[in-house]
Amino acid sequence: MERPVYRPDYYCDRKHEPKDVIRDWKLNFNLGNVLKYIARCGKKANEALLKYLKKARQYLNFEIEYLEQQELLALVMQNEAGKEGEIETLR
């Protein structure tokens, strides 16, 4: 027998469930988790609001670090391509 999908109250007490927003906005893993943890804030019994805000911040930091690495990689590649062009000009 197939097990039904569990839909916790802390996600289903609003107009749009986080999973639907994540899909609709085409959020990646990190940003989806930011949205999920913000949506959970203050909703789960016996859970501190600060705990979920820190989790959301951690995933936001992961995404920022990733984007900074991608930006740095693009600059390095651009610099390398410029050097190759200079070498070709000298030949």
PDB file of C-alpha atoms in Angstrom:
ATOM      1  CA  MET A   1       0.000   0.000   0.000  1.00  0.00           C
ATOM      2  CA  GLU A   2       1.316   3.433  -0.920  1.00  0.00           C
ATOM      3  CA  ARG A   3       2.028   5.803   1.951  1.00  0.00           C
ATOM      4  CA  PRO A   4       0.255   9.183   1.660  1.00  0.00           C
ATOM      5  CA  VAL A   5       2.359  12.326   1.490  1.00  0.00           C
ATOM      6  CA  TYR A   6       2.639  14.003   4.855  1.00  0.00           C
ATOM      7  CA  ARG A   7       1.517  17.639   4.716  1.00  0.00           C
ATOM      8  CA  PRO A   8       2.429  19.330   8.011  1.00  0.00           C
ATOM      9  CA  ASP A   9       0.131  22.037   9.331  1.00  0.00           C
ATOM     10  CA  TYR A  10       3.026  24.480   9.554  1.00  0.00           C
ATOM     11  CA  TYR A  11       3.224  24.415   5.743  1.00  0.00           C
ATOM     12  CA  CYS A  12      -0.475  24.190   4.926  1.00  0.00           C
ATOM     13  CA  ASP A  13      -1.924  27.010   7.007  1.00  0.00           C
ATOM     14  CA  ARG A  14      -1.547  29.629   4.298  1.00  0.00           C
ATOM     15  CA  LYS A  15      -2.774  30.272   0.770  1.00  0.00           C
ATOM     16  CA  HIS A  16       0.326  28.821  -0.941  1.00  0.00           C
ATOM     17  CA  GLU A  17       2.454  25.953   0.307  1.00  0.00           C
ATOM     18  CA  PRO A  18       6.214  26.538   0.214  1.00  0.00           C
ATOM     19  CA  LYS A  19       6.735  23.576  -2.147  1.00  0.00           C
ATOM     20  CA  ASP A  20       4.401  25.206  -4.686  1.00  0.00           C
ATOM     21  CA  VAL A  21       6.099  28.604  -4.394  1.00  0.00           C
ATOM     22  CA  ILE A  22       9.538  26.993  -4.736  1.00  0.00           C
ATOM     23  CA  ARG A  23       8.423  25.196  -7.899  1.00  0.00           C
ATOM     24  CA  ASP A  24       6.581  28.217  -9.351  1.00  0.00           C
ATOM     25  CA  TRP A  25       9.502  30.575  -8.737  1.00  0.00           C
ATOM     26  CA  LYS A  26      11.981  27.923  -9.971  1.00  0.00           C
ATOM     27  CA  LEU A  27      14.135  28.290  -6.859  1.00  0.00           C
ATOM     28  CA  ASN A  28      17.241  26.166  -6.514  1.00  0.00           C
ATOM     29  CA  PHE A  29      17.981  23.985  -3.477  1.00  0.00           C
ATOM     30  CA  ASN A  30      19.536  26.731  -1.358  1.00  0.00           C
ATOM     31  CA  LEU A  31      16.911  29.386  -2.039  1.00  0.00           C
ATOM     32  CA  GLY A  32      14.118  26.843  -1.675  1.00  0.00           C
ATOM     33  CA  ASN A  33      15.407  26.016   1.787  1.00  0.00           C
ATOM     34  CA  VAL A  34      15.548  29.720   2.683  1.00  0.00           C
ATOM     35  CA  LEU A  35      11.872  30.022   1.779  1.00  0.00           C
ATOM     36  CA  LYS A  36      11.002  26.776   3.595  1.00  0.00           C
ATOM     37  CA  TYR A  37      12.672  27.786   6.848  1.00  0.00           C
ATOM     38  CA  ILE A  38      11.164  31.263   6.800  1.00  0.00           C
ATOM     39  CA  ALA A  39       7.740  29.703   6.236  1.00  0.00           C
ATOM     40  CA  ARG A  40       8.310  27.444   9.276  1.00  0.00           C
ATOM     41  CA  CYS A  41       9.264  30.276  11.617  1.00  0.00           C
ATOM     42  CA  GLY A  42       7.092  30.164  14.697  1.00  0.00           C
ATOM     43  CA  LYS A  43       4.843  27.422  13.285  1.00  0.00           C
ATOM     44  CA  LYS A  44       6.254  24.219  14.780  1.00  0.00           C
ATOM     45  CA  ALA A  45       5.414  23.515  18.402  1.00  0.00           C
ATOM     46  CA  ASN A  46       8.308  23.871  20.846  1.00  0.00           C
ATOM     47  CA  GLU A  47      10.676  25.226  18.186  1.00  0.00           C
ATOM     48  CA  ALA A  48      12.453  28.532  18.566  1.00  0.00           C
ATOM     49  CA  LEU A  49      11.948  31.184  15.906  1.00  0.00           C
ATOM     50  CA  LEU A  50      15.639  32.006  16.011  1.00  0.00           C
ATOM     51  CA  LYS A  51      16.548  28.397  15.115  1.00  0.00           C
ATOM     52  CA  TYR A  52      14.717  28.602  11.778  1.00  0.00           C
ATOM     53  CA  LEU A  53      15.972  32.071  10.968  1.00  0.00           C
ATOM     54  CA  LYS A  54      19.532  30.834  11.483  1.00  0.00           C
ATOM     55  CA  LYS A  55      18.860  27.855   9.202  1.00  0.00           C
ATOM     56  CA  ALA A  56      17.451  30.207   6.541  1.00  0.00           C
ATOM     57  CA  ARG A  57      20.506  32.444   6.904  1.00  0.00           C
ATOM     58  CA  GLN A  58      22.835  29.449   6.512  1.00  0.00           C
ATOM     59  CA  TYR A  59      21.249  28.456   3.190  1.00  0.00           C
ATOM     60  CA  LEU A  60      21.293  32.077   2.030  1.00  0.00           C
ATOM     61  CA  ASN A  61      25.006  32.197   2.867  1.00  0.00           C
ATOM     62  CA  PHE A  62      25.535  28.966   0.879  1.00  0.00           C
ATOM     63  CA  GLU A  63      23.903  30.597  -2.150  1.00  0.00           C
ATOM     64  CA  ILE A  64      25.877  33.835  -1.785  1.00  0.00           C
ATOM     65  CA  GLU A  65      29.141  31.883  -1.503  1.00  0.00           C
ATOM     66  CA  TYR A  66      28.264  29.869  -4.601  1.00  0.00           C
ATOM     67  CA  LEU A  67      27.442  32.989  -6.626  1.00  0.00           C
ATOM     68  CA  GLU A  68      30.637  34.698  -5.493  1.00  0.00           C
ATOM     69  CA  GLN A  69      32.645  31.645  -6.575  1.00  0.00           C
ATOM     70  CA  GLN A  70      30.909  31.664  -9.974  1.00  0.00           C
ATOM     71  CA  GLU A  71      31.633  35.367 -10.371  1.00  0.00           C
ATOM     72  CA  LEU A  72      35.291  34.832  -9.486  1.00  0.00           C
ATOM     73  CA  LEU A  73      35.563  31.898 -11.887  1.00  0.00           C
ATOM     74  CA  ALA A  74      34.074  34.005 -14.699  1.00  0.00           C
ATOM     75  CA  LEU A  75      36.632  36.760 -14.030  1.00  0.00           C
ATOM     76  CA  VAL A  76      39.507  34.270 -14.078  1.00  0.00           C
ATOM     77  CA  MET A  77      38.276  32.730 -17.317  1.00  0.00           C
ATOM     78  CA  GLN A  78      37.814  36.177 -18.864  1.00  0.00           C
ATOM     79  CA  ASN A  79      41.333  37.125 -17.809  1.00  0.00           C
ATOM     80  CA  GLU A  80      42.747  33.902 -19.260  1.00  0.00           C
ATOM     81  CA  ALA A  81      40.905  34.476 -22.557  1.00  0.00           C
ATOM     82  CA  GLY A  82      42.358  37.997 -22.717  1.00  0.00           C
ATOM     83  CA  LYS A  83      45.874  36.651 -22.226  1.00  0.00           C
ATOM     84  CA  GLU A  84      45.395  34.138 -25.052  1.00  0.00           C
ATOM     85  CA  GLY A  85      44.260  36.957 -27.331  1.00  0.00           C
ATOM     86  CA  GLU A  86      47.356  38.981 -26.454  1.00  0.00           C
ATOM     87  CA  ILE A  87      49.606  36.001 -27.279  1.00  0.00           C
ATOM     88  CA  GLU A  88      47.910  35.551 -30.667  1.00  0.00           C
ATOM     89  CA  THR A  89      48.431  39.260 -31.431  1.00  0.00           C
ATOM     90  CA  LEU A  90      52.132  38.960 -30.663  1.00  0.00           C
ATOM     91  CA  ARG A  91      52.595  36.040 -33.086  1.00  0.00           C
TER      92      ARG A  91
END
